[in-house]
Amino acid sequence: MTNSNGTLSTAEKVNKSLQKRYRAEKRFRAYGISAIAFGLLCLVVLFTDIISKGHSAFFQTYVKLDITFDPTEMGVDDPTDANQLATADYDSLIRNALKEQFPEASGRRDRRALYAVVSNGAAFTLREQLKENPQLLNQTVPMWMLADDDIDTYVKHRDDAQGDTFAGRISEKQMGWVDTLIDNNQVESRFNTTFFTSGDSREPEQAGILGALVGSLLTLVVTILLSFPIGVAAAVYLEEYAPQNKFTDFIEVNINNLAAVPSIIFGLLGLAIFIGFFEMQRSLPLVGGLVLTLMTLPTIIISSRAAIKAVPPSVRDAALGLGASKMQMVLHHVLPLAMPGMLTGAIIGFAQALGETAPLLMIGMVAFVVDIPGAITDPATALPVQIFLWSDSPERAFVERTSAAIMVLLAFLISMNTLAIWLRRRLERRW
Amino acid sequence: MQVVNTPIQENEKLNAKSDKVAREKPKTDPINGSHANVGETVGKPFAKHPKMTMRNVDVFYGDKQAIYDVSLDIGKHEVVAMIGPSGCGKSTFLRCLNRMNDTIDICKVKGEIKLEELDVYHPKQDVVPLRARVGMVFQKPNPFPKSIYDNVAYGPRIHGLFERKTDLDEIVENSLRRASLWEEVKDRLHSPGTGLSGGQQQRLCIARTIAVSPEVILMDEPCSALDPIATAKIEELIAELSKKFTIAIVTHSMQQAARVSHRTAYFHMGKLVEVNDTKRVFTNPQHKLTEAYITGRFG
């Protein structure tokens, strides 16, 4: 309908534009959905890649050999002497067992290739076995030996490469021996407990994540214990006590800038101050924790300030109006109400700290550490650094261990966040 | 114990002189006028038995002056209402009385404010004991996000007003009774105070304030966020409370001022224009500005 002038009425104009608006609305929603879809896709690709590469690291190949605990071969003349048993030559037992099964390997090179089927860490298992069961001496028993990483890789990929069998670094002859072992049911795949119970090793089959996990945990404990109280105290002072002047503005600008400083700079700072000036040792979780504290502090201060700002002023007025001192107001009212928000910020900071590699490289937490650290003053490495180290290793078995370590890191991260979210929920429930 | 109405009658003589001053009316249009037109405070700003005395109070926010030379008494057991258009400084003035303005860095107060013999703005005066004597109820009900019991018990707890738990229970019950909230909440003392209705929340805030047994209660538009029924309840409460406490109330509602107060102070652009017995202010205002405001010509 048109009015007398022949122009459209308002209602008609609105109706005309309505279709256009609906389309715009739909497009707008589609942008959001596609953004989420893109994010999910990336996540799926990432997880599929990591899990498909890494899941095999949770299994380890073992080889069954008939071991004869021959004292003369081991160089033991007094079986009651624990010291002799500890230093005995267990490697020769494994060698003998292999020689016996594959007598055709006669040359020096063949022999060496044959011995390489079993991990050079297998001798330690024998020693432990004998220590626990001394009656094994002079007996021949079938024992499961840890296979070498190349054999492990070959066994794992033997079936999935059609036609062209994946050989990796092993020779034709080794392949033949392994095939024989498999046909004799002398090869078994077991859950890789070593991966979760030992520290790093040059031999992939003996390498584990526990050292790095404990190192990360210790570093994170230092970080949490230092950065959260310091960050909250700084935020409370800046929000509740500091006068509004040029000096506090200056501090605020600097905190915001610090949050954007690349983490490696903090590593250099830690290197110069903690190791250079205070002469602390390298590779310590204590130093790592201090450096990560410096790195997370700005994040925690900024988010804590935001959380404190969000506490309604009416609550402050109520407390002050009743005659509460400023400290009572902060402790009784502001902090409990701001705590969930502060925790959220802290979680982000700690997650960042857990995944941080660069500053740890600077303070020497990149060292090859075999022992599992027991204190914050023991040399250690951290999960992300361990991933970095393994990803750099040429052995194929380290490829799957790298992915497995990433999974462990992600699991650690997720459980830490879950804990923090649970904690936040609990605090929020106190209305 | 003093009878409620006596201070007002006694104030008559004291303020007789300033009544005459009021006759000199400003010549220019008072409604759009500047501060110059307001002139001296007319009416009866002083009380014979003052609980709080304010003399020549100036308040500044940075360079901007918010209150100009206000002198006023609040008598014992008196309810003084402060009215005026938005931004006239009545809330600012009220917040000077227990130094709530201290939280604003740029706020400076000059002049003399006394609570009996206590110099409120003495540099060495701690605000904690002051606020224990001068309580405050705010515009928006602001119970703590805690239980009803803890809300009322908070003041006694921080000031250490009790020795045994039973004493505290008694304080809480008495305060809630005096705020006429006890019957409604006695079965759910440990449920959150924020779960109450708006009017109940405001009465809870009043209970929380009187739990500390202050001498003066400042109320900053206590009913502006409430419905008429809740407002009526609070107003009844104010009448009841004035038997025991001295009350200064800022309100936007002239009817409320007329209903609850003994004296009414009219503020205009940071100046105290007129103070008088409430009845007189509303029936026979002396100053043109007051008249203009209460007849609804601006506000």
Tab-separated table of C-alpha atoms in Angstrom, chain A residues 242-244 313-326 328-329 332-333 336-337 430-431, chain B residues 95 98 100 103 105 128 131 134-136 138 142 144-147 154-155 158-159 190 192 208-209 212:
chain	number	residue	atom	x	y	z
A	242	ALA	CA	47.729	2.760	45.638
A	243	PRO	CA	46.912	6.422	45.058
A	244	GLN	CA	46.012	7.410	41.525
A	313	PRO	CA	31.605	-1.197	45.060
A	314	SER	CA	28.427	-1.543	47.111
A	315	VAL	CA	30.007	-4.447	48.994
A	316	ARG	CA	33.010	-2.295	49.832
A	317	ASP	CA	30.735	0.534	50.945
A	318	ALA	CA	28.764	-1.859	53.116
A	319	ALA	CA	31.870	-3.144	54.853
A	320	LEU	CA	33.433	0.290	55.288
A	321	GLY	CA	30.127	1.762	56.432
A	322	LEU	CA	30.015	-0.769	59.239
A	323	GLY	CA	33.433	0.329	60.368
A	324	ALA	CA	35.541	-2.409	58.836
A	325	SER	CA	39.147	-1.418	58.302
A	326	LYS	CA	40.460	-1.517	54.783
A	328	GLN	CA	39.127	-6.362	56.837
A	329	MET	CA	37.188	-5.167	53.833
A	332	HIS	CA	36.541	-10.587	54.315
A	333	HIS	CA	34.769	-9.369	51.222
A	336	PRO	CA	36.556	-14.073	48.524
A	337	LEU	CA	34.418	-12.491	45.817
A	430	ARG	CA	29.812	-19.656	48.587
A	431	TRP	CA	27.555	-17.134	46.880
B	95	ARG	CA	28.771	10.908	53.198
B	98	ASN	CA	30.944	9.305	58.562
B	100	MET	CA	32.667	7.692	53.511
B	103	THR	CA	37.405	6.449	49.644
B	105	ASP	CA	41.032	10.326	46.597
B	128	VAL	CA	36.799	2.778	62.326
B	131	ARG	CA	31.828	4.564	61.633
B	134	VAL	CA	27.776	6.651	62.717
B	135	GLY	CA	26.266	3.819	60.690
B	136	MET	CA	25.085	4.030	57.121
B	138	PHE	CA	22.882	2.827	51.237
B	142	ASN	CA	23.846	-4.239	49.558
B	144	PHE	CA	27.048	-9.264	51.828
B	145	PRO	CA	26.934	-12.473	49.813
B	146	LYS	CA	26.774	-14.376	53.079
B	147	SER	CA	24.017	-15.792	55.248
B	154	TYR	CA	29.570	-9.022	60.764
B	155	GLY	CA	29.697	-5.652	62.518
B	158	ILE	CA	34.804	-7.052	63.602
B	159	HIS	CA	34.295	-4.719	66.549
B	190	HIS	CA	21.590	-19.378	57.481
B	192	PRO	CA	21.952	-16.264	51.825
B	208	ARG	CA	23.192	-4.977	60.039
B	209	THR	CA	23.754	-1.290	60.746
B	212	VAL	CA	26.720	-2.268	65.941
